[in-house]
Coordinates of C-alpha atoms in Angstrom, one line a residue:
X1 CA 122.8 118.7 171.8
X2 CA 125.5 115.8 171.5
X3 CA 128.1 118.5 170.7
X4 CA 127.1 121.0 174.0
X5 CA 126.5 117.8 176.6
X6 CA 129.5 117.3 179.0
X7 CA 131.7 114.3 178.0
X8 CA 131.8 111.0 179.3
X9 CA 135.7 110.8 178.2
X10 CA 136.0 113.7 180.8
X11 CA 132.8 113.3 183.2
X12 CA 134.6 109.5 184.6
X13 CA 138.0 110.0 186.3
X14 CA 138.4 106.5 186.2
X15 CA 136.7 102.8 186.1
X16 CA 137.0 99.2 187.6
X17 CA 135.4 96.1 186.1
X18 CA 135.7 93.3 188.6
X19 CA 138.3 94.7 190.6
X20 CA 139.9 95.4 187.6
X21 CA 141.1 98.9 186.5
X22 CA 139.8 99.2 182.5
X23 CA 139.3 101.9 180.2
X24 CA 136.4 104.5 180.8
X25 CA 136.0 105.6 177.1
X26 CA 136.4 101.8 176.1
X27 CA 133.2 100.5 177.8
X28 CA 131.1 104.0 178.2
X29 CA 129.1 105.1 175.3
X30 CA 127.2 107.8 174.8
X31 CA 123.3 106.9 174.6
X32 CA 119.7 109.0 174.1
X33 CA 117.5 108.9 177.4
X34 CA 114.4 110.7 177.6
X35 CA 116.3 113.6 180.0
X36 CA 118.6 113.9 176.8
X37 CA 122.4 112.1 176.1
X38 CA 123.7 110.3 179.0
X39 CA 126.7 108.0 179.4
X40 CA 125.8 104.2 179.8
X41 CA 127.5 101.0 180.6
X42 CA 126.7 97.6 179.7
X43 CA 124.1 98.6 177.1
X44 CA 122.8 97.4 173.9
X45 CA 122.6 99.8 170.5
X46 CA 118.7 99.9 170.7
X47 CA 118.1 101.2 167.1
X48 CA 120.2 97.6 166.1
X49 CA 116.7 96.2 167.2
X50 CA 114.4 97.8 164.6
X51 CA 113.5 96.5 161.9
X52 CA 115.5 97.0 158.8
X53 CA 114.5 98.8 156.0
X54 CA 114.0 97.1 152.3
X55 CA 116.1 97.9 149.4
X56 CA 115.1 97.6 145.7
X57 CA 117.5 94.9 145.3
X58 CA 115.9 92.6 148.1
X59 CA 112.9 91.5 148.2
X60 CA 113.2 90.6 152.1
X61 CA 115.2 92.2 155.0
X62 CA 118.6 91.3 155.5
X63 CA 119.6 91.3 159.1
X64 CA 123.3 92.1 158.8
X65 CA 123.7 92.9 162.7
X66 CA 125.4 90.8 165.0
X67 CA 123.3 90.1 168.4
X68 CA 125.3 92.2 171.5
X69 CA 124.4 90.4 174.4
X70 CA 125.6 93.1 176.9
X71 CA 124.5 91.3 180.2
X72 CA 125.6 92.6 183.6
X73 CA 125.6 89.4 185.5
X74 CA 124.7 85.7 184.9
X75 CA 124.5 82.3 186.9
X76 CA 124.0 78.6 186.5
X77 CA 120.3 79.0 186.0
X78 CA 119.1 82.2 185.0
X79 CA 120.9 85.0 183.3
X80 CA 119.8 88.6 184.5
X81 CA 120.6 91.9 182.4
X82 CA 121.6 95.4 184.2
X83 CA 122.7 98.8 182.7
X84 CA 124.2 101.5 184.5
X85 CA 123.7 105.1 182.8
X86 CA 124.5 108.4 184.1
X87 CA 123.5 111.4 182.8
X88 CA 124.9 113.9 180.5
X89 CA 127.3 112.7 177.8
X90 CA 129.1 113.6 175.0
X91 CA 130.4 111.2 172.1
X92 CA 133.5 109.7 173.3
X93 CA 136.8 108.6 171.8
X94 CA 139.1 106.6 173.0
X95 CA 143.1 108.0 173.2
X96 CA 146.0 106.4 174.0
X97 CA 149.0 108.5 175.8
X98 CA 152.6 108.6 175.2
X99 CA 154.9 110.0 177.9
X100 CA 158.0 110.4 175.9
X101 CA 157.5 113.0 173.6
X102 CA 154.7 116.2 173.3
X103 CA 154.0 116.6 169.9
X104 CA 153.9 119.7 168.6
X105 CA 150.4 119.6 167.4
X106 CA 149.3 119.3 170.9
X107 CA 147.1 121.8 171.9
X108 CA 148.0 121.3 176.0
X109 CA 151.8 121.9 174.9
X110 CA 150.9 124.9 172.7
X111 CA 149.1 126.5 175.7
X112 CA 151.8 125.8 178.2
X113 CA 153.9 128.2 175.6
X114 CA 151.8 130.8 175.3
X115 CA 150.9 131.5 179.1
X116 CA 152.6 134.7 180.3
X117 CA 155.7 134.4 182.9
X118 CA 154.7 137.5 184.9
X119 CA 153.4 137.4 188.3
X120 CA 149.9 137.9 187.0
X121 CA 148.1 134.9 186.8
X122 CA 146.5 134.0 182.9
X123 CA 144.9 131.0 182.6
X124 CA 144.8 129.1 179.4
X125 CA 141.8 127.9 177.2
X126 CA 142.7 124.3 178.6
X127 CA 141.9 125.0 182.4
X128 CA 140.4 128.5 182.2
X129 CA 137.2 127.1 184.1
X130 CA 139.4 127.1 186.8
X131 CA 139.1 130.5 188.4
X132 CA 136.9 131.5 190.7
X133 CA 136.3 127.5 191.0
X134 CA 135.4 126.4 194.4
X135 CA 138.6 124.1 194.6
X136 CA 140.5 126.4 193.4
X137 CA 142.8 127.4 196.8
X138 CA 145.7 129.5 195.0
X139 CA 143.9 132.0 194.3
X140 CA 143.8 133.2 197.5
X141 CA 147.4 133.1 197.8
X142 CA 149.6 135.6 196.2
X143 CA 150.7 134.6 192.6
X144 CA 153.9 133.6 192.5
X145 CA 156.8 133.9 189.4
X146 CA 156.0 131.1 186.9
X147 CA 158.2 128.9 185.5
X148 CA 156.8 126.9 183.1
X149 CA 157.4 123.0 182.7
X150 CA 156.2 121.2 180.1
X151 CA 157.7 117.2 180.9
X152 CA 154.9 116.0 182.5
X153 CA 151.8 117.1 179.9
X154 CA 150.7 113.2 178.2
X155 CA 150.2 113.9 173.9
X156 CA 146.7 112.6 173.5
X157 CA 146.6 110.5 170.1
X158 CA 143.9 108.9 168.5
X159 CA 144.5 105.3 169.4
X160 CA 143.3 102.9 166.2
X161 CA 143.7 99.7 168.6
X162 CA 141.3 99.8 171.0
X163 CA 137.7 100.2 170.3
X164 CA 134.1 100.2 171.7
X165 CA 134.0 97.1 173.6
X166 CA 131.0 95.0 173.0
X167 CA 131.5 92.0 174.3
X168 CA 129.1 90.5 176.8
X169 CA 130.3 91.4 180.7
X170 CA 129.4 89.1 183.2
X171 CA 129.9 88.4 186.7
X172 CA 129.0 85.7 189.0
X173 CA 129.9 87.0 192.2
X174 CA 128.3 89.5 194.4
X175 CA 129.6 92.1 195.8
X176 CA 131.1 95.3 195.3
X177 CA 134.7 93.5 194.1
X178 CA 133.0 92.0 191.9
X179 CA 131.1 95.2 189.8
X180 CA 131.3 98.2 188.3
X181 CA 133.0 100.7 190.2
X182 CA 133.3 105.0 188.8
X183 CA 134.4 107.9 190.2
X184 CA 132.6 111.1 188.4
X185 CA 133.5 114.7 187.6
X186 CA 131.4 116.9 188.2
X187 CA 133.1 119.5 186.2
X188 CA 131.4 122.3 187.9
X189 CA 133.8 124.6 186.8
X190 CA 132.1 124.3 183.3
X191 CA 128.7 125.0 185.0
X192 CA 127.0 127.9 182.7
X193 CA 125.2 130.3 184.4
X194 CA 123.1 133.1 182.7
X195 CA 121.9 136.6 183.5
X196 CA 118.4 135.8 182.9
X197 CA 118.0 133.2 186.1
X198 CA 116.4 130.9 183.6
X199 CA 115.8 127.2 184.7
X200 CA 118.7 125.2 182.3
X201 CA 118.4 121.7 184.4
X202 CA 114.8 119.7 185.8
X203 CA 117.1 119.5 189.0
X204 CA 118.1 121.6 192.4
X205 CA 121.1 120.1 193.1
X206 CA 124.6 119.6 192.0
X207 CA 125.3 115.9 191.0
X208 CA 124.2 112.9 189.1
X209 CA 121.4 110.5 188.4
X210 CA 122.1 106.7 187.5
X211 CA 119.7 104.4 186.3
X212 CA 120.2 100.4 186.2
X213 CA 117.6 98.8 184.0
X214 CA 117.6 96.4 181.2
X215 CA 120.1 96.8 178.7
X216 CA 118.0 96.2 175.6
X217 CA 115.1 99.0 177.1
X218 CA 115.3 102.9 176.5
X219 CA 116.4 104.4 179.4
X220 CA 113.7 106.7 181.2
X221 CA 116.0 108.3 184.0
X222 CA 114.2 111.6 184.7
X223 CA 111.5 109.2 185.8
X224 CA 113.7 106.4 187.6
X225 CA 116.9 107.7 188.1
X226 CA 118.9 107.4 191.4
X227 CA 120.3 111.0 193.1
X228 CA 123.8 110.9 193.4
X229 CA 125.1 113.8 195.1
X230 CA 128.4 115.3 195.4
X231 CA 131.4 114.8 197.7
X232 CA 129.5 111.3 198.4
X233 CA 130.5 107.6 197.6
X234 CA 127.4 105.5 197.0
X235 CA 126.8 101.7 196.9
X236 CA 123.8 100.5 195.3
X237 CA 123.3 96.6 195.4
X238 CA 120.9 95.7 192.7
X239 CA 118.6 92.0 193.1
X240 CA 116.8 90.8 190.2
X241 CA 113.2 89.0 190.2
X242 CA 112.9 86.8 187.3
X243 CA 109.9 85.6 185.6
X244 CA 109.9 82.6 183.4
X245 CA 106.2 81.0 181.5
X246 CA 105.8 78.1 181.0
X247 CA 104.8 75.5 177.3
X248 CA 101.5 75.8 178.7
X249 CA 101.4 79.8 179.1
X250 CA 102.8 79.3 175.1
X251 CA 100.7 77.2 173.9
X252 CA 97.5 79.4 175.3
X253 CA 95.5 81.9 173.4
X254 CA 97.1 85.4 173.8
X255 CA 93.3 87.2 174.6
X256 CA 93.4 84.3 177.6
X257 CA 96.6 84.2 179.2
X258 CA 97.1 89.0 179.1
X259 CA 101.0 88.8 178.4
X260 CA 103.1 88.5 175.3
X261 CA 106.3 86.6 173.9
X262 CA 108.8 88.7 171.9
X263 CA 107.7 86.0 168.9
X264 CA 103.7 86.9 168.9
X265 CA 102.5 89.0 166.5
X266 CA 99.1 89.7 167.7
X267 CA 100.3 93.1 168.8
X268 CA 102.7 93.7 165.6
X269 CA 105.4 96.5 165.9
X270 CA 106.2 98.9 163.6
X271 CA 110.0 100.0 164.6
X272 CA 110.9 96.9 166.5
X273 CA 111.4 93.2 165.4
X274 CA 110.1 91.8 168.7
X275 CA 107.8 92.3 171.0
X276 CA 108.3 93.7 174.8
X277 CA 106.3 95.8 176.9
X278 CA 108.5 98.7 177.1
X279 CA 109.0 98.8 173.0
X280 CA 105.6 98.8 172.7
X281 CA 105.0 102.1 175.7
X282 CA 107.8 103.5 173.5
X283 CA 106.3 103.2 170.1
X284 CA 102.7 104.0 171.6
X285 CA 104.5 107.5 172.9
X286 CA 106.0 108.6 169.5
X287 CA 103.1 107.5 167.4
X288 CA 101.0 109.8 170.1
X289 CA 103.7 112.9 170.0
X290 CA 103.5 112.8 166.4
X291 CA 100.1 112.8 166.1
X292 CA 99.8 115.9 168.3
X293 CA 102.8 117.7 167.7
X294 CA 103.8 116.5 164.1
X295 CA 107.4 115.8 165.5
X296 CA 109.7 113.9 167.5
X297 CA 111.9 115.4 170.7
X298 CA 115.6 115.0 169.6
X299 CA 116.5 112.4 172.8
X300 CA 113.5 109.5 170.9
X301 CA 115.6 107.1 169.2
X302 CA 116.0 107.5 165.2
X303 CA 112.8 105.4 164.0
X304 CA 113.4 104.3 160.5
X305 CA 111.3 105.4 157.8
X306 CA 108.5 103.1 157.4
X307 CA 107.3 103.9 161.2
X308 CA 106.3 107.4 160.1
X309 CA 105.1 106.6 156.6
X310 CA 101.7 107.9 156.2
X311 CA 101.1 109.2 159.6
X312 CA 99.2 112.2 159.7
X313 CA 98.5 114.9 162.6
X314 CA 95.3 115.8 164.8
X315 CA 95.0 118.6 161.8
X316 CA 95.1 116.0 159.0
X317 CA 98.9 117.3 157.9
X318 CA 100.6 114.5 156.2
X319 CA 104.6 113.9 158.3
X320 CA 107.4 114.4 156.6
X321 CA 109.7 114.2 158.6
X322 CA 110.3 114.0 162.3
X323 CA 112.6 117.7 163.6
X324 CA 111.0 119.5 165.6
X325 CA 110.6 123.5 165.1
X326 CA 110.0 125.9 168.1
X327 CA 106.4 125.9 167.7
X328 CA 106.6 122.1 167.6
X329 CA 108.9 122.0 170.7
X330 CA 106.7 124.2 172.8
X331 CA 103.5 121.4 171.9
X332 CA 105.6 118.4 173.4
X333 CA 106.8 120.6 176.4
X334 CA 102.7 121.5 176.9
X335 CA 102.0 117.9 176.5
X336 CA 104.2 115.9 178.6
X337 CA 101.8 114.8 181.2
X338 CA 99.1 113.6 178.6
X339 CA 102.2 111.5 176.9
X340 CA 103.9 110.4 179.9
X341 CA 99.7 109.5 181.1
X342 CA 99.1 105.7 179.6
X343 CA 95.7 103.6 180.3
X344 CA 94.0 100.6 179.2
X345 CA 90.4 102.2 178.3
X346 CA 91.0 102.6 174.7
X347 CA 87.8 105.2 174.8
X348 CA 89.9 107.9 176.5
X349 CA 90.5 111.2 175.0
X350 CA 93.7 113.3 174.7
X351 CA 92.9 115.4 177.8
X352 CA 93.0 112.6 180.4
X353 CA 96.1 110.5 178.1
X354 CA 96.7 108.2 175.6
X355 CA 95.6 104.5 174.8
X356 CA 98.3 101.6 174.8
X357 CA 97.8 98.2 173.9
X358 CA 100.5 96.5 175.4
X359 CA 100.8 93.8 178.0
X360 CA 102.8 92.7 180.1
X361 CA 106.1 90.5 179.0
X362 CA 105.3 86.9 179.8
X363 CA 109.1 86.4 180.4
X364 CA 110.0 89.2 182.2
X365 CA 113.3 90.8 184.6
X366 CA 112.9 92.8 187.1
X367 CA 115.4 95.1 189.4
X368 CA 115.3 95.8 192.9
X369 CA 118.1 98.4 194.3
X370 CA 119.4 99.3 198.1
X371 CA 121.1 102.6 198.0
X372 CA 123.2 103.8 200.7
X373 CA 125.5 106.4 200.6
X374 CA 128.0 108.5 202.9
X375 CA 130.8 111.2 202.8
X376 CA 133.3 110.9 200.9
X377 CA 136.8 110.8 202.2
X378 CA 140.2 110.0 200.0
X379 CA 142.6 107.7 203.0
X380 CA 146.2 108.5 202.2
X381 CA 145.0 110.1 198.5
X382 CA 144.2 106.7 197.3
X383 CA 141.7 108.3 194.6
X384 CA 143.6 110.8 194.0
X385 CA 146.8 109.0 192.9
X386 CA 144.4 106.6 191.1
X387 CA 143.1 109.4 189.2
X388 CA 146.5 110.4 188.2
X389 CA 147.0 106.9 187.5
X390 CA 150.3 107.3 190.0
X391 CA 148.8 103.4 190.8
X392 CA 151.2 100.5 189.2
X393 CA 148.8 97.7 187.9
X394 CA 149.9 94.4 186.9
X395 CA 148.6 92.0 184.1
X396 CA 145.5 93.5 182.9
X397 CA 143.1 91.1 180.6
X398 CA 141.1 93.6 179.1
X399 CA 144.1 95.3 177.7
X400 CA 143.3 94.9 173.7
X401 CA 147.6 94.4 172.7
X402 CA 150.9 95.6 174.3
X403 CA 152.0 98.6 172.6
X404 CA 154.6 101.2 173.2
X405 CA 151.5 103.9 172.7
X406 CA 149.5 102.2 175.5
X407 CA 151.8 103.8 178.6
X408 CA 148.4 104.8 180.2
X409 CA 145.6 103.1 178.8
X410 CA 143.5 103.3 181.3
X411 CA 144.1 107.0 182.6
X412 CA 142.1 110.2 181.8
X413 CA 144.5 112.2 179.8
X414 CA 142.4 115.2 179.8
X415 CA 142.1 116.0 183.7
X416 CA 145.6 114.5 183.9
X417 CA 146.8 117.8 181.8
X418 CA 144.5 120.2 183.4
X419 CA 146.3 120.0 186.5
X420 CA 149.7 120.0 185.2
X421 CA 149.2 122.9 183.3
X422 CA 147.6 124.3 186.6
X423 CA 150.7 123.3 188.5
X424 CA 152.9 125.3 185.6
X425 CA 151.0 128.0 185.8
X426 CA 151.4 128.4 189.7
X427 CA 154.4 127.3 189.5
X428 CA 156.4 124.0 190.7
X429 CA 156.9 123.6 194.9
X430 CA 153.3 125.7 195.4
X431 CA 151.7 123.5 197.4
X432 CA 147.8 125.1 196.7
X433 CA 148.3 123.2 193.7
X434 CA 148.3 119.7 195.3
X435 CA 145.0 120.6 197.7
X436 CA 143.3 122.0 195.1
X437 CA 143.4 118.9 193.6
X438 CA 142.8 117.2 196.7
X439 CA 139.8 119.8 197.2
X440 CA 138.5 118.9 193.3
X441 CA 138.8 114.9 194.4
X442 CA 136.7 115.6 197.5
X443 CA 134.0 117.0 195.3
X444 CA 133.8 114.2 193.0
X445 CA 131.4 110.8 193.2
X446 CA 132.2 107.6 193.6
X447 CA 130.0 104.9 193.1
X448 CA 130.1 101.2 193.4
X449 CA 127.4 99.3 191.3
X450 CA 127.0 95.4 191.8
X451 CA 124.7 92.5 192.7
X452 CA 123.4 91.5 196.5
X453 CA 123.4 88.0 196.1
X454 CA 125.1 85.1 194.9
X455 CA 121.5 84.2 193.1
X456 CA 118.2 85.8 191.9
X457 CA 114.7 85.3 192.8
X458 CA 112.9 83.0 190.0
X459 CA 108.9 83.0 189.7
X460 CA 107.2 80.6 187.2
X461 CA 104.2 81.8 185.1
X462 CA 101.9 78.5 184.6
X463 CA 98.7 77.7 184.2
X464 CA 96.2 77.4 187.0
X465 CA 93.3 75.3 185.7
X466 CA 93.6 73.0 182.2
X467 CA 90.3 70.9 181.1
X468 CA 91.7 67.6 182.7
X469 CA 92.0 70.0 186.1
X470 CA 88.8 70.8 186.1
X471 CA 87.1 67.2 185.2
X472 CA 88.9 66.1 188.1
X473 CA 88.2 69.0 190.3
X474 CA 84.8 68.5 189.0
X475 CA 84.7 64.6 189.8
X476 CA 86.5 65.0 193.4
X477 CA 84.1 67.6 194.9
X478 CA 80.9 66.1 193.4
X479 CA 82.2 62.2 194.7
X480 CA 83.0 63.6 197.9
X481 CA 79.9 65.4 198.6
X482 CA 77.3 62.4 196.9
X483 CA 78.8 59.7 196.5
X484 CA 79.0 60.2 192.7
X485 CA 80.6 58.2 190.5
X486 CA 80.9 57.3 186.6
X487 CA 78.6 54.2 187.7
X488 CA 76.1 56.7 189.2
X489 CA 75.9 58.3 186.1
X490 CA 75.2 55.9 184.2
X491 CA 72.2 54.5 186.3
X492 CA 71.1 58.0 186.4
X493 CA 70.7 57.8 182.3
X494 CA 69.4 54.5 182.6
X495 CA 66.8 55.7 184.9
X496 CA 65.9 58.9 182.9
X497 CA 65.7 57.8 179.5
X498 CA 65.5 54.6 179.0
X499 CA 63.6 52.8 181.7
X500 CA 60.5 55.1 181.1
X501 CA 60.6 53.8 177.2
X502 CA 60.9 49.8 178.9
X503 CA 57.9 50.6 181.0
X504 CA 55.7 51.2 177.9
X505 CA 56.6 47.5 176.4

């Protein structure tokens, strides 16, 4: 499924970080969501927050891993997480380009070679999705005598300096400046369509979905995500609610106060080290789809082995392991609603859903987006020059080290070929060339993710009533209404108890 899904290296034409031009493949990794592998900003490694599995030569766990703190945005107060992911992704890998040379192991240069100089027009492997393409104008003209020229295609080579980024990114500035800022490919030229009018996407329409949740929480973006259609260029200004408890909340019993700490282990976790409310839906919802189907859908996170040791099906057969067959495939598919279906009577049955015991996070984030979104139109080719990174950039601070390799570290080499072997093929001075490429831009998204406000909205979890509240609440209402006092009650004793012994002597 990773090797089929389109590929992020491809799918993002180019990004900005703060105003900032950086590169795509650097900061966009490919992630599992529950609508399959998607490409993700920003985001933590969730399976680095399991815990670890013992070795014979350790009697405890070793936690090797280094915390990624892959926060969107922070301020003086309160630091707030965000995660942007798109869907559809492939593994990516970073290249550098080098304008000098081709190399002769480059496949773009090898197919320049081999295209046919007739007035018949073949297209190579490398941009063969390109007939019959809607923004493809030159076919409708007649096809003229090629001349091929090879100058402009970039050699794509495996560049050993620059690497996933995980540092934490943070902004403390609102606005649109100040985010995260993509232009998406649609690539609809690569669109498969079948003879047999089977159903191959949950959607019905062509475009995107992006999710922005917390970074350190597996994405659910069938169920959440944000429609981002084609041709369009979308803002969406994200506000954060924050909720902070209090020593007292702490210090409270966990049956009294109904919300956890990532430190309590009154509701222990198999897979996770900590505790929060959406590791424990997660866990709840593979413990429940292996129980039913014996299996686990290939877009759940790899659990490790202890969380499936000893778990056993409906039918009493023992798990070995967690790939799905057919069979297996067609029980989740048939049992989607009853998973997806969570409530707090733990009496319920399969047939109305599943029982989890997991409340809420007593410390807790919460998102808020405004969407708004219009047609998109390229002023003077802007995008388009950008995409062809035509754009001269100055000092750049997320550039890793200045190397002769780096001509175009922030450019997308692949789509940057395409379109010169295009132009080769169709020749040089055909002008369908340059508005088909304006045509492809026009199709594309771009999308501008960043905070509202300078600030977020804090809440503080306390609690309402202690023993000393309610002995003065007590001793208010009953003073006010009688009079009472400690004096009062006192004489009241005296009067009841003792003066009735007196009397007797």
């Amino acid at each position: 499924m990773s090797e089929i899904a389109p590929s992020c290296e491809k799918m993002f034409l180019f990004c900005k970080w703060k105003g900032q031009r950086i590169n795509c493949a650097r900061y966009v990794k490919q992630i599992k969501t529950d609508g399959g592998f998607c490409c993700s900003f920003n985001c933590a490694d969730l399976e680095k927050s399991f815990v670890q599995e013992k070795t014979e030569d350790t009697d405890e766990d070793e936690d090797t891993d280094e915390d990624t703190d892959t926060k969107y945005t922070e301020d003086e107060t309160t630091t707030t997480e965000a995660e942007t992911t798109t869907t559809e992704a492939e593994s990516t890998t970073t290249y550098a380009s080098n304008e000098s040379e081709l190399s002769n192991n480059d496949s773009s240069a090898q197919q320049l070679d081999s295209v046919n100089t007739t007035s018949k027009i073949n297209y190579p492997d490398l941009i063969k999705g390109f007939k019959g393409a809607s923004f493809n104008l030159c076919e409708k003209e007649a096809a003229p005598i090629i001349k091929l020229d090879g100058s402009k295609v970039l050699s794509k080579r495996k560049n050993k300096l620059i690497k996933k980024e995980q540092n934490i990114l943070r902004t403390n500035i609102p606005g649109k400046t100040f985010g995260f800022t993509f232009l998406l490919d649609a690539m609809k030229e690569d669109m498969y369509i079948n003879p047999w009018d089977e159903t191959l996407t949950q959607n019905s329409h062509h475009g995107f979905q992006v999710l922005m949740h917390s970074p350190y929480e597996f994405p659910e973006i069938t169920k959440m995500g944000t429609s981002v259609g084609l041709g369009t260029e979308t803002y969406i200004a994200l506000s954060a609610l924050v909720t902070e408890s209090t020593d007292a909340v702490l210090e409270m019993d966990p049956g009294r106060r109904n919300c956890s700490f990532g430190a309590d282990k009154h509701i222990p976790l198999q897979a996770f080290k900590t505790y929060s409310k959406q590791n424990c839906l997660l866990e709840c919802r593979a413990k429940h789809m292996l129980r039913l189907c014996g299996c686990l859908v290939y877009s759940m996170p790899v659990f490790p082995e202890s969380f499936t040791t000893g778990m056993v099906t409906e039918n009493g057969t023992i798990i070995n392991n967690t790939f799905c067959t057919l069979t297996q495939l067609l029980c989740i598919a048939d049992s989607q609603t009853i998973i997806n279906s969570i409530s707090d009577n733990e009496d319920i049955d399969f047939e109305e859903g599943i029982y989890c015991n997991c409340p809420d996070d007593c410390d807790d984030v919460n998102y808020t987006q405004e969407i708004s979104s219009q047609k998109l139109v390229d002023h003077n080719k802007k995008l388009e020059r950008e995409t062809l990174c035509k754009v001269e950039y100055g000092v750049n601070p997320h550039i890793v080290e200045k190397n002769e390799d780096l001509n175009k570290p922030y450019c997308n080499i692949d789509f940057i070929n395409q379109f010169e072997l295009f132009k080769a093929v169709h020749g040089p001075g055909n002008i369908c060339t340059d508005r088909s490429l304006t045509s492809k831009i026009s199709e594309s998204s771009l999308v501008h993710v960043y905070f509202k406000d300078i600030g977020v909205t804090k809440l503080s979890r306390d609690q309402l009533y202690s023993w000393s509240d309610i002995v003065a609440q007590f001793g208010g209402t009953v003073g006010l209404c009688m009079g009472f006092s400690l004096l009062s009650g006192c004489e009241i004793i005296y009067f009841c108890l003792f003066r009735p012994l007196f009397k007797k002597y």
